[in-house]
PDB file of C-alpha atoms (C1' of nucleotides) in Angstrom:
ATOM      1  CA  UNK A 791     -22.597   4.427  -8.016  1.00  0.00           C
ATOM      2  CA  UNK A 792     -21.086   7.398  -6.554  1.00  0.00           C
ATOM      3  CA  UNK A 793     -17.512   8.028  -6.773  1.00  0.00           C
ATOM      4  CA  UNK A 794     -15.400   6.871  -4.185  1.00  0.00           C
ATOM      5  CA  UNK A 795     -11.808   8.081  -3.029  1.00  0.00           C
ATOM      6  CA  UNK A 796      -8.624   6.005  -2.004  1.00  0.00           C
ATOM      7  CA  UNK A 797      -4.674   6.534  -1.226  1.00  0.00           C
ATOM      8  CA  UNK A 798      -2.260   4.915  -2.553  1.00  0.00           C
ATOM      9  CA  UNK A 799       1.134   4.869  -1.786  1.00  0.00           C
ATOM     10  CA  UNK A 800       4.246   4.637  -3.453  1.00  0.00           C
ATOM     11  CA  UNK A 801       8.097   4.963  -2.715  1.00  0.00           C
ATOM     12  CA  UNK A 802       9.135   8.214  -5.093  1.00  0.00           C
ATOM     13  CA  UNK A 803      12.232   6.983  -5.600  1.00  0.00           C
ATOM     14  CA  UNK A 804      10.648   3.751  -7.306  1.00  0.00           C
ATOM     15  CA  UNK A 805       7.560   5.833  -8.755  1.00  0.00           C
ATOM     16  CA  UNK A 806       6.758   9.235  -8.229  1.00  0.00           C
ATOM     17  CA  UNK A 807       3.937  11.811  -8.786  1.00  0.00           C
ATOM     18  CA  UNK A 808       6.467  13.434 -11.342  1.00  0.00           C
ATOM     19  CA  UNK A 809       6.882  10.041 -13.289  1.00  0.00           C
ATOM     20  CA  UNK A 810       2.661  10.178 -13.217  1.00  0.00           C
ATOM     21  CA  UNK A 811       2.717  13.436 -14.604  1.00  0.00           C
ATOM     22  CA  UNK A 812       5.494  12.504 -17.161  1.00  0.00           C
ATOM     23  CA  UNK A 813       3.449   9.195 -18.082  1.00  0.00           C
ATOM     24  CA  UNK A 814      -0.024  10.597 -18.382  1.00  0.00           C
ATOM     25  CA  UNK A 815      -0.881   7.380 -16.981  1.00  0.00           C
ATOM     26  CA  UNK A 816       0.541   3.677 -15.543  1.00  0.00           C
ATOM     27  CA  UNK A 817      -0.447   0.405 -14.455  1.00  0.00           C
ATOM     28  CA  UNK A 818      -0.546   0.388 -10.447  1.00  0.00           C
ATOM     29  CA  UNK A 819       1.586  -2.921 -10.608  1.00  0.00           C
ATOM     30  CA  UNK A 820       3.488  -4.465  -7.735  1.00  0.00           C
ATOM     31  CA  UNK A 821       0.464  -4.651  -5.161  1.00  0.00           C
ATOM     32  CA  UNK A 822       1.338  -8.673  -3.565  1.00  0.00           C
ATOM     33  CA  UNK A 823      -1.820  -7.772  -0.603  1.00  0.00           C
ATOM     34  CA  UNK A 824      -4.568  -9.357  -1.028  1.00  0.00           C
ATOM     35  CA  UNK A 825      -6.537  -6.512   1.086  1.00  0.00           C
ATOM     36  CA  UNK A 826      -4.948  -3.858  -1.138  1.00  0.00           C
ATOM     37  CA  UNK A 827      -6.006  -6.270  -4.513  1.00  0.00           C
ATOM     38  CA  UNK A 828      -9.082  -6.076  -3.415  1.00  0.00           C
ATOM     39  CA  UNK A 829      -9.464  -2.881  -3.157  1.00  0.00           C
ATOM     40  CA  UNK A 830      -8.649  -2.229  -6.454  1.00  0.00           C
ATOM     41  CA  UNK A 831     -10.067  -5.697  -8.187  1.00  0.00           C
ATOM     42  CA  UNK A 832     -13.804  -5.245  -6.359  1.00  0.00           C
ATOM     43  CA  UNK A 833     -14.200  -1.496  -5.134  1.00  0.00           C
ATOM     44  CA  UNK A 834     -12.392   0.665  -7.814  1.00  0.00           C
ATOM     45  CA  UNK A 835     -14.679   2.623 -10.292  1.00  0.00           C
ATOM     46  CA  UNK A 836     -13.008   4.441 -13.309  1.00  0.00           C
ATOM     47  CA  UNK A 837     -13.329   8.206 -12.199  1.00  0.00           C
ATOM     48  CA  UNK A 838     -12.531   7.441  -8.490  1.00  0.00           C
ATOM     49  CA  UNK A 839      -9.890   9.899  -6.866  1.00  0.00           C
ATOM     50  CA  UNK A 840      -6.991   8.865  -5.463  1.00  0.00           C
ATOM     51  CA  UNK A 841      -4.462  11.026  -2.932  1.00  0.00           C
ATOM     52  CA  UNK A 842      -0.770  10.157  -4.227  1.00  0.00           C
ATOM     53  CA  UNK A 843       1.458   9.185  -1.325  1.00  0.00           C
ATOM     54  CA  UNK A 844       5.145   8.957  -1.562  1.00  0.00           C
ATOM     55  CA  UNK A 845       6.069   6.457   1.357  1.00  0.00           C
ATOM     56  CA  UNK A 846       9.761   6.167   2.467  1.00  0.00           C
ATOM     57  CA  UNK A 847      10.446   9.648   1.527  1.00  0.00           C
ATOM     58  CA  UNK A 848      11.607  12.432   3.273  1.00  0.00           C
ATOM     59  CA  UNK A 849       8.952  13.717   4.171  1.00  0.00           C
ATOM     60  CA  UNK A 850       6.574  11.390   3.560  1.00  0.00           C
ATOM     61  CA  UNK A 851       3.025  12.922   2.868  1.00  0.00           C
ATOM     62  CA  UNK A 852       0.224  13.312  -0.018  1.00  0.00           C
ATOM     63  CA  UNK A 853       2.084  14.430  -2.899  1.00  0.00           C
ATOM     64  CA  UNK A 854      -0.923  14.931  -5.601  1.00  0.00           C
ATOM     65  CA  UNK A 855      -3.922  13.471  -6.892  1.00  0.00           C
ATOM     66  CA  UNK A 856      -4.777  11.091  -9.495  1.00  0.00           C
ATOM     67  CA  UNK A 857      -7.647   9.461 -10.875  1.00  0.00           C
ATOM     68  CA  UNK A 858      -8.649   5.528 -11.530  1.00  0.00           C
ATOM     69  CA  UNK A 859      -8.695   5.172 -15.221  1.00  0.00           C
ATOM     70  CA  UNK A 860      -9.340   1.850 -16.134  1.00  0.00           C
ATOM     71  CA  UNK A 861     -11.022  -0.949 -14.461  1.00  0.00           C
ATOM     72  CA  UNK A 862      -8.806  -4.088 -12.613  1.00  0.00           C
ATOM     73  CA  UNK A 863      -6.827  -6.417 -15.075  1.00  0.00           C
ATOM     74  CA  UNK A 864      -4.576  -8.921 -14.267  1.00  0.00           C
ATOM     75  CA  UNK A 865      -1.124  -7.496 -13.077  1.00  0.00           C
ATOM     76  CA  UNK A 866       1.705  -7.955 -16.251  1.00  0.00           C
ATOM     77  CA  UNK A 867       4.338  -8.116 -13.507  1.00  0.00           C
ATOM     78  CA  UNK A 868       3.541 -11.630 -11.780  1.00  0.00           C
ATOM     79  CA  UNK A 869       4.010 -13.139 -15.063  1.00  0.00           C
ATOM     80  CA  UNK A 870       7.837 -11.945 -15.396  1.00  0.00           C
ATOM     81  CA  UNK A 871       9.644 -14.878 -14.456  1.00  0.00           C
ATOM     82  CA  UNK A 872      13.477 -12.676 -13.334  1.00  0.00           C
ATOM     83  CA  UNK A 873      11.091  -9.881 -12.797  1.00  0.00           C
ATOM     84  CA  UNK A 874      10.522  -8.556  -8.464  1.00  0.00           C
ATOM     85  CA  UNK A 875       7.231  -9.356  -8.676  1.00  0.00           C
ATOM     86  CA  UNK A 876       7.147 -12.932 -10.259  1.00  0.00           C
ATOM     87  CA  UNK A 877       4.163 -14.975  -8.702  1.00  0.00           C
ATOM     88  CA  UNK A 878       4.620 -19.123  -9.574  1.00  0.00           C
ATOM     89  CA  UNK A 879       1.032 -19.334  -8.878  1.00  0.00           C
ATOM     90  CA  UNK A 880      -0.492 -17.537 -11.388  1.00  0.00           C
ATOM     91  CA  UNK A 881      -1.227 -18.639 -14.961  1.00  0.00           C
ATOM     92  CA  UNK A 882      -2.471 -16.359 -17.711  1.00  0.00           C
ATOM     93  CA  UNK A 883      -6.002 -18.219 -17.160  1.00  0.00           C
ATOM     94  CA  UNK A 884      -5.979 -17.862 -13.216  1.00  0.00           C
ATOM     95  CA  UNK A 885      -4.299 -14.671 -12.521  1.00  0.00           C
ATOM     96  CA  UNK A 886      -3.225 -14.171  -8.915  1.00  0.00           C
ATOM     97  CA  UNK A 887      -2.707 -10.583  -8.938  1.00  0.00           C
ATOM     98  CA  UNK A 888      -4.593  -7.565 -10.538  1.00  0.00           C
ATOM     99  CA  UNK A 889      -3.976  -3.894 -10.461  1.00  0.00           C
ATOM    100  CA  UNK A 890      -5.903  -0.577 -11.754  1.00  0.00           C
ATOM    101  CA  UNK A 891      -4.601   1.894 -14.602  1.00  0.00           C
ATOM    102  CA  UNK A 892      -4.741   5.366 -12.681  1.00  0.00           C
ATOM    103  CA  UNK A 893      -3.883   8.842 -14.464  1.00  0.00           C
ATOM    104  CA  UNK A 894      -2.796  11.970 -13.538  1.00  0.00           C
ATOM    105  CA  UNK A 895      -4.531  14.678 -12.563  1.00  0.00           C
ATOM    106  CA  UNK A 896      -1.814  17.546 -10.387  1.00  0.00           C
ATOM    107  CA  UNK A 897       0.542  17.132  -8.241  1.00  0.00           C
ATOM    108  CA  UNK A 898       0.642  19.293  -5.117  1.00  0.00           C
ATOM    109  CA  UNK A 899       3.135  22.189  -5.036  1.00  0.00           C
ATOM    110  CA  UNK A 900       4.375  21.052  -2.071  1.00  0.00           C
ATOM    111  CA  UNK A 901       4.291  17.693  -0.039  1.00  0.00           C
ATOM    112  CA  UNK A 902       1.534  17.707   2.609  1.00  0.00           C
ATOM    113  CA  UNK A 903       3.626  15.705   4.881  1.00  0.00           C
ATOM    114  CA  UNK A 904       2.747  13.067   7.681  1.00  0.00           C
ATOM    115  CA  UNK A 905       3.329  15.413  10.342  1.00  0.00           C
ATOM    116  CA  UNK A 906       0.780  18.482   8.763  1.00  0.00           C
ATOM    117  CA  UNK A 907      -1.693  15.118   8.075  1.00  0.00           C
ATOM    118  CA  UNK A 908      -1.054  14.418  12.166  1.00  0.00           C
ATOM    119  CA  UNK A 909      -1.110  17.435  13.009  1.00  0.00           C
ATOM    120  CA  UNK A 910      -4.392  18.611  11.497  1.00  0.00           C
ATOM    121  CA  UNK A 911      -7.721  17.969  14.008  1.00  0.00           C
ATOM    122  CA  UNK A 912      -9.966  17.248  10.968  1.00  0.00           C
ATOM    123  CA  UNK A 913      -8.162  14.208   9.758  1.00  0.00           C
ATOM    124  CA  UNK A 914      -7.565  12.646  12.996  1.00  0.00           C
ATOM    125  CA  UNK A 915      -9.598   9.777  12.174  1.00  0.00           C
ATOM    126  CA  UNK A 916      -8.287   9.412   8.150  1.00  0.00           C
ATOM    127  CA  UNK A 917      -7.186   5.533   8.039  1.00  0.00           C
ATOM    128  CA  UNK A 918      -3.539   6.585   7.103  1.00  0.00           C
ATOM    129  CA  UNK A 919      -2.954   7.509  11.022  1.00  0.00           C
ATOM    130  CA  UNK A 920      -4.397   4.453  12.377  1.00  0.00           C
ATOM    131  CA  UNK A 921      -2.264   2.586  14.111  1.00  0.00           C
ATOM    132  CA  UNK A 922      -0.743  -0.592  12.161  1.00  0.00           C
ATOM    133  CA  UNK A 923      -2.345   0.535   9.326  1.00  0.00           C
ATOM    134  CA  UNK A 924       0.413  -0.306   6.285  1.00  0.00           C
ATOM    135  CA  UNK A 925      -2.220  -0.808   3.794  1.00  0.00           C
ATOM    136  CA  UNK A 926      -0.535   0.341   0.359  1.00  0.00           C
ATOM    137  CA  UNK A 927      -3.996   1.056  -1.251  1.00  0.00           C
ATOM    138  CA  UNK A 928      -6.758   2.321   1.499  1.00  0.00           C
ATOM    139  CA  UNK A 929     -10.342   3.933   1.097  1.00  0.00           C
ATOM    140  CA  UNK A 930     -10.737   7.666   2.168  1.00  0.00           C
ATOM    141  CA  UNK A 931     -13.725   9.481   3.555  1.00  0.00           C
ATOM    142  CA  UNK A 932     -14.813  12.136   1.160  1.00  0.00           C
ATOM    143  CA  UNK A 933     -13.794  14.455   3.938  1.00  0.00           C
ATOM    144  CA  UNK A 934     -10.885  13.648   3.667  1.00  0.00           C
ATOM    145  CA  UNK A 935      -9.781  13.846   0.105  1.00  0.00           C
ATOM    146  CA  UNK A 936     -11.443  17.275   0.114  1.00  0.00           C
ATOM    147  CA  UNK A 937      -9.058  18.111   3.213  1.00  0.00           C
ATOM    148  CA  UNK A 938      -6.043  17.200   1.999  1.00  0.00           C
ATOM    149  CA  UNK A 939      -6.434  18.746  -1.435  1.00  0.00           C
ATOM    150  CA  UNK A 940      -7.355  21.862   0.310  1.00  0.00           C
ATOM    151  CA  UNK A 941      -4.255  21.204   1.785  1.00  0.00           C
ATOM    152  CA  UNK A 942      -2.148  20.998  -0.986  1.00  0.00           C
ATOM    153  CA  UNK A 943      -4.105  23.472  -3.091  1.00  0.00           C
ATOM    154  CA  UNK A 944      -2.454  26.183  -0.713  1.00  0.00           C
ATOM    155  CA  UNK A 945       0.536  26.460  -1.304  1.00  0.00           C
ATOM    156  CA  UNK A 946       2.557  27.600  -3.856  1.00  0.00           C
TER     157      UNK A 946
ATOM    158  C1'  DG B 514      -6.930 -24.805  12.722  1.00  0.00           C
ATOM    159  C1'  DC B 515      -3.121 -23.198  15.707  1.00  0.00           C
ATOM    160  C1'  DC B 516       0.780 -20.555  16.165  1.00  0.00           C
ATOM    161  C1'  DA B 517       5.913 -19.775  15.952  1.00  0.00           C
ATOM    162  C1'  DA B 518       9.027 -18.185  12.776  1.00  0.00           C
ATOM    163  C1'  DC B 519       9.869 -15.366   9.231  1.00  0.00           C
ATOM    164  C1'  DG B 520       9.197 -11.517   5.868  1.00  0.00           C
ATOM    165  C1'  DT B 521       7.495  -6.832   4.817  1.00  0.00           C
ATOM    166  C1'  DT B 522       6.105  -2.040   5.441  1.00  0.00           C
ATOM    167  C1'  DG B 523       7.271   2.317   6.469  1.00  0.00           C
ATOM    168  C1'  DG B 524       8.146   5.929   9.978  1.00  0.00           C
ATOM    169  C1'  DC B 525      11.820   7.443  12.588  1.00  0.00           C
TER     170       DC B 525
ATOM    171  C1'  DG C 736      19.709   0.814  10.681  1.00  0.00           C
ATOM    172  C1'  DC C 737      16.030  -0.043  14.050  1.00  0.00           C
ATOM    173  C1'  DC C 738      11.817  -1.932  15.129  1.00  0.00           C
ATOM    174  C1'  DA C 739       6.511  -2.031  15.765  1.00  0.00           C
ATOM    175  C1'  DA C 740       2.907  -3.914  13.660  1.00  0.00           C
ATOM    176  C1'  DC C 741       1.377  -6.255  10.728  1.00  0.00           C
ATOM    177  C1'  DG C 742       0.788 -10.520   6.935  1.00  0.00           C
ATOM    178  C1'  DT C 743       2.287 -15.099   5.298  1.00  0.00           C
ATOM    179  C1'  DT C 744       4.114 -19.708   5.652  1.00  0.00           C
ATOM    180  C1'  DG C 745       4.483 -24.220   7.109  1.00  0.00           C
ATOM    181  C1'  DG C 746       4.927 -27.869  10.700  1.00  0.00           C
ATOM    182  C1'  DC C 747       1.998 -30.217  13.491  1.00  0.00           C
TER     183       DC C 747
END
DNA sequence: GCCAACGTTGGC
DNA sequence: GCCAACGTTGGC
């Protein structure tokens, strides 16, 4: 199947492309939409590419890329009873949440922020500037990816 | 199944 | 902190 390429966002203060690169590698935990579980639990391939968003930042934009590597499992942080993300559905046989391991691959030198993303005519149509679209883990044209990495790869 | 109320996301 | 644009919940 060929490789396919997503964003996913995160808030740097909570997680950051710098923790990423620190980690080598993390658990994308914390996802409570089933859309955006989806994604991950039925769509994700190991060796898909994935733009690194920092949301709620300032500025928010693509902040590096990283790669899926491993497949969905069921998400450790529903289980944690004091834990943010407890879920009082889910047992350990019928987990309610799952979430991807994704790794790093580079950060950008610099943000590519919203308003380069809006303001550049070749990602007009990327689903990040659609409007309502709050999606925390969304597909991405090929296009795209390639575009924004461009993006990023320039500066610096 | 409908839909009002409520909660969340995330840019500004 | 505000609020648009969602998604979820729960009464009926």
């Amino acid at each position: 199947m060929a490789k396919r390429y997503w964003l996913m966002k995160s808030e740097p203060e909570v997680y950051s492309i710098e923790d990423l690169a620190r980690d080598k590698h993390t658990l994308w935990e914390g996802v409570r939409n089933y859309q955006a579980r989806n994604f991950m639990m039925n769509d994700m391939a190991i060796g898909d590419e994935v733009i690194f968003y920092h949301s709620n930042a300032e500025p928010p934009g693509a902040a590096g890329v990283a790669r899926v590597s491993g497949k969905a499992v069921p998400d450790p942080s529903q289980f944690i009873k004091k834990g943010e993300y407890f879920e009082k559905r889910a047992t350990a046989a019928k987990p309610v949440w799952f979430c991807v391991e994704v790794e790093f691959s580079k950060a950008f030198t610099k943000i590519v922020s919203l308003e380069e993303i809006k303001s550049e005519k070749s990602l007009t149509e990327i689903a990040l500037l659609q409007k309502g679209q709050r999606l925390s883990v969304q597909p991405v044209e090929a296009k795209h990816f390639t575009k924004l990495v461009a993006m990023g790869a320039h500066r610096g």
